[in-house]
Amino acid sequence: MPDPTIPAHEPLADELLVVRCLLGEAAAFDELVAHWHEPLWRYLRRLLDEDEAAADAVQDCWLRVLRSLPRLRDPARLRPWLFGIARRTAMDRLRAEYRAPVEADIDPETLMADPQDDLREDQLAAMHAQLQRLPLVEREVLELFYLRGLSLAQLVDVLAVPLGTVKSRLFRARGMLRAHLLAEDLSS
Amino acid sequence: MSEISGMPPAAVIQARVSTALALPSRLRHTALLLVATAMAGVTGALALTEPGLPLRTRLALGALAVGGVAWAMFAGWVLARREVLFGRHRLIAGWMAVGFSAVLTMTSAVAAWMDRRTTMWLPATGVGVVMLILAAVLLHRAHGDVRALRTRRDALRAALETHEVAS
């Protein structure tokens, strides 16, 4: 479910920004940072769960963006490309920190069809607070899908997993989040 | 953009990006690539083709050529991975390469014409010609890419203006 707050012409604007950057227009790089810095930082903050680590990571991420921009084949796909770089930056840091793979294997038993049930507005608002309590994999997929407006197809690119895995992660993450929200409702 | 606790201000990132994109630092490695390539080419060609050189001279020229290749590889790696060149940078770098190669070729050719007792300038002229051809090809490609990007930029601006008018 794409974020309804994203204007329909945004891919065109994104592509224009990338093309101007590729031409070497200094103002375009400023606009790119102004537009995407906060979403990338919030995503990294969510993944790394620490202000200082997220601040370092977002600077590293922007350097990587700068160096990789000429290799962006489809400028209209700026959004998943940026989050893909941010994700790799975060994973590199986590790997260096823990010296172990951070991705948990998906249990085949949990692979189920997306029930397509939408979350209510109040649950989406509460998600911001509850998201931090979820494990990394589930937190990440909810962040990208609901809060950063990436489509399922874009998630396939960013997370580098098949569509079925994206759906199963999303399904499981929503279930976990729902359980957290219900538990909070009961306790309050 | 309002300040958010823990988030580095966008202005800090923008300043770092501007510094990273500063023209002199980006073109420094282009100059290094050109000089190192020329040095490697000329000294290598002399070491391989010049007859009657003492062994130690030949070895010294060979060592200079290897050093030139190493520096050229380093500069090439920096330009390909760390300080990638965008449209206008590529045009300036292309013109730098054409200019440098032309000067190298002409200087070597004039020296060869003035000092006809020896053929030692001919390899340098040959290296200059090869570099000039390569530089011209790179400049031509850069012009083509920039032209295509400008066309796409103008088309996108027109499409966005149409979208704004329609909405």
Short mmCIF file of N, CA and C in Angstrom, two decimals, chain A residues 9 12-13 15-16 19-25 29-30 33-34 37-38 41-42 51 55 58-59 62 66-67 69-71, chain B residues 1 4-10 13-14 16-17 20-21 80-82 84 86-88 146 149-150 152-153 156-157 160 163:
data_model
loop_
_atom_site.label_atom_id
_atom_site.label_comp_id
_atom_site.label_asym_id
_atom_site.label_seq_id
_atom_site.Cartn_x
_atom_site.Cartn_y
_atom_site.Cartn_z
N HIS A 9 3.26 12.84 -9.07
CA HIS A 9 4.34 13.29 -9.96
C HIS A 9 5.71 13.15 -9.31
N LEU A 12 8.69 11.73 -11.24
CA LEU A 12 9.23 12.67 -12.24
C LEU A 12 10.17 13.67 -11.57
N ALA A 13 9.74 14.19 -10.40
CA ALA A 13 10.57 15.16 -9.68
C ALA A 13 11.87 14.50 -9.21
N GLU A 15 13.35 11.99 -10.63
CA GLU A 15 14.21 11.75 -11.80
C GLU A 15 14.89 13.05 -12.23
N LEU A 16 14.12 14.16 -12.19
CA LEU A 16 14.69 15.46 -12.56
C LEU A 16 15.86 15.80 -11.64
N VAL A 19 18.86 13.66 -12.55
CA VAL A 19 19.47 14.09 -13.83
C VAL A 19 20.28 15.36 -13.62
N ARG A 20 19.74 16.29 -12.81
CA ARG A 20 20.49 17.53 -12.53
C ARG A 20 21.77 17.22 -11.75
N CYS A 21 21.69 16.27 -10.81
CA CYS A 21 22.91 15.88 -10.08
C CYS A 21 23.93 15.27 -11.05
N LEU A 22 23.45 14.42 -11.95
CA LEU A 22 24.37 13.77 -12.90
C LEU A 22 25.03 14.80 -13.80
N LEU A 23 24.33 15.91 -14.03
CA LEU A 23 24.94 16.99 -14.82
C LEU A 23 25.99 17.76 -14.00
N GLY A 24 25.95 17.57 -12.67
CA GLY A 24 26.93 18.24 -11.81
C GLY A 24 26.45 19.56 -11.26
N GLU A 25 25.11 19.80 -11.25
CA GLU A 25 24.57 21.06 -10.72
C GLU A 25 24.66 21.04 -9.19
N PHE A 29 22.38 18.90 -5.74
CA PHE A 29 22.85 18.07 -4.62
C PHE A 29 22.29 18.60 -3.30
N ASP A 30 22.24 19.94 -3.17
CA ASP A 30 21.66 20.53 -1.96
C ASP A 30 20.19 20.13 -1.82
N VAL A 33 19.81 16.45 -0.76
CA VAL A 33 20.04 16.26 0.67
C VAL A 33 18.86 16.82 1.47
N ALA A 34 18.42 18.03 1.10
CA ALA A 34 17.32 18.67 1.84
C ALA A 34 16.07 17.79 1.82
N HIS A 37 17.35 13.75 3.42
CA HIS A 37 18.17 13.54 4.62
C HIS A 37 17.34 13.03 5.80
N GLU A 38 16.24 13.71 6.06
CA GLU A 38 15.44 13.31 7.23
C GLU A 38 14.84 11.91 7.07
N TRP A 41 17.64 9.45 7.65
CA TRP A 41 18.09 9.41 9.04
C TRP A 41 17.07 8.66 9.90
N ARG A 42 15.78 8.92 9.71
CA ARG A 42 14.75 8.24 10.50
C ARG A 42 14.82 6.72 10.27
N ASP A 51 21.10 7.18 18.50
CA ASP A 51 21.31 8.46 17.81
C ASP A 51 22.69 8.58 17.18
N ALA A 55 23.64 8.87 13.29
CA ALA A 55 24.26 10.11 12.77
C ALA A 55 25.50 9.77 11.94
N VAL A 58 24.30 7.98 8.66
CA VAL A 58 23.66 8.80 7.62
C VAL A 58 24.72 9.59 6.85
N GLN A 59 25.81 9.97 7.52
CA GLN A 59 26.88 10.67 6.80
C GLN A 59 27.61 9.71 5.86
N TRP A 62 25.39 9.16 2.84
CA TRP A 62 25.42 10.22 1.82
C TRP A 62 26.69 10.17 0.98
N LEU A 66 26.74 9.73 -3.05
CA LEU A 66 27.49 10.61 -3.95
C LEU A 66 28.37 9.80 -4.91
N ARG A 67 29.04 8.79 -4.35
CA ARG A 67 29.96 7.99 -5.17
C ARG A 67 29.22 7.05 -6.12
N LEU A 69 26.06 7.56 -7.41
CA LEU A 69 25.01 8.19 -8.23
C LEU A 69 25.19 7.96 -9.75
N PRO A 70 26.42 8.08 -10.28
CA PRO A 70 26.55 7.84 -11.73
C PRO A 70 26.17 6.42 -12.14
N ARG A 71 26.13 5.50 -11.17
CA ARG A 71 25.79 4.11 -11.53
C ARG A 71 24.30 3.82 -11.34
N MET B 1 14.11 22.75 6.92
CA MET B 1 13.90 21.52 7.66
C MET B 1 14.12 21.80 9.15
N ILE B 4 15.93 18.05 14.38
CA ILE B 4 15.41 16.87 15.07
C ILE B 4 16.52 16.35 15.96
N SER B 5 16.16 16.02 17.18
CA SER B 5 17.16 15.59 18.16
C SER B 5 17.96 14.40 17.63
N GLY B 6 19.28 14.52 17.66
CA GLY B 6 20.15 13.42 17.25
C GLY B 6 20.48 13.39 15.78
N MET B 7 19.70 14.10 14.95
CA MET B 7 19.93 14.07 13.50
C MET B 7 20.93 15.15 13.11
N PRO B 8 22.00 14.80 12.39
CA PRO B 8 22.91 15.86 11.92
C PRO B 8 22.14 16.82 11.02
N PRO B 9 22.30 18.13 11.19
CA PRO B 9 21.55 19.07 10.34
C PRO B 9 21.85 18.83 8.86
N ALA B 10 20.83 19.03 8.04
CA ALA B 10 21.02 18.84 6.59
C ALA B 10 22.13 19.74 6.07
N ILE B 13 25.48 18.09 6.16
CA ILE B 13 25.65 17.12 5.06
C ILE B 13 25.87 17.88 3.75
N GLN B 14 25.08 18.95 3.56
CA GLN B 14 25.22 19.72 2.32
C GLN B 14 26.62 20.31 2.20
N ARG B 16 29.36 19.08 3.51
CA ARG B 16 30.30 17.98 3.21
C ARG B 16 30.21 17.57 1.75
N VAL B 17 28.98 17.52 1.25
CA VAL B 17 28.79 17.16 -0.16
C VAL B 17 29.45 18.22 -1.05
N ALA B 20 33.10 17.76 -0.99
CA ALA B 20 33.48 16.56 -1.77
C ALA B 20 33.39 16.82 -3.27
N LEU B 21 32.48 17.74 -3.64
CA LEU B 21 32.28 18.00 -5.07
C LEU B 21 33.15 19.16 -5.57
N ALA B 80 37.21 6.46 -10.40
CA ALA B 80 36.12 5.52 -10.67
C ALA B 80 35.29 5.23 -9.43
N ARG B 81 35.91 5.26 -8.26
CA ARG B 81 35.22 4.81 -7.04
C ARG B 81 34.97 5.89 -6.01
N ARG B 82 35.89 6.80 -5.83
CA ARG B 82 35.77 7.73 -4.70
C ARG B 82 35.38 9.14 -5.12
N VAL B 84 33.95 10.26 -8.15
CA VAL B 84 33.37 10.07 -9.48
C VAL B 84 33.08 11.43 -10.11
N PHE B 86 30.95 13.96 -12.42
CA PHE B 86 29.62 14.18 -12.99
C PHE B 86 29.77 14.99 -14.29
N GLY B 87 28.63 15.25 -14.93
CA GLY B 87 28.62 15.85 -16.27
C GLY B 87 29.65 16.94 -16.51
N ARG B 88 29.54 18.03 -15.77
CA ARG B 88 30.45 19.17 -16.05
C ARG B 88 31.89 18.83 -15.68
N VAL B 146 26.29 14.35 -21.67
CA VAL B 146 25.76 15.61 -21.12
C VAL B 146 24.61 16.12 -21.98
N LEU B 149 21.58 14.09 -21.12
CA LEU B 149 21.05 14.46 -19.80
C LEU B 149 20.32 15.80 -19.85
N ARG B 150 20.87 16.76 -20.60
CA ARG B 150 20.20 18.07 -20.69
C ARG B 150 18.85 17.94 -21.39
N ARG B 152 16.97 15.28 -21.41
CA ARG B 152 16.06 14.62 -20.46
C ARG B 152 15.62 15.61 -19.38
N ARG B 153 16.55 16.43 -18.89
CA ARG B 153 16.21 17.42 -17.87
C ARG B 153 15.13 18.38 -18.38
N LEU B 156 11.76 16.62 -18.62
CA LEU B 156 11.16 16.41 -17.29
C LEU B 156 10.60 17.71 -16.74
N ARG B 157 11.33 18.81 -16.93
CA ARG B 157 10.82 20.11 -16.46
C ARG B 157 9.51 20.44 -17.15
N LEU B 160 6.73 18.28 -15.75
CA LEU B 160 6.31 18.72 -14.42
C LEU B 160 5.50 20.01 -14.48
N HIS B 163 2.11 19.11 -15.55
CA HIS B 163 1.41 18.48 -14.43
C HIS B 163 0.89 19.54 -13.46
#
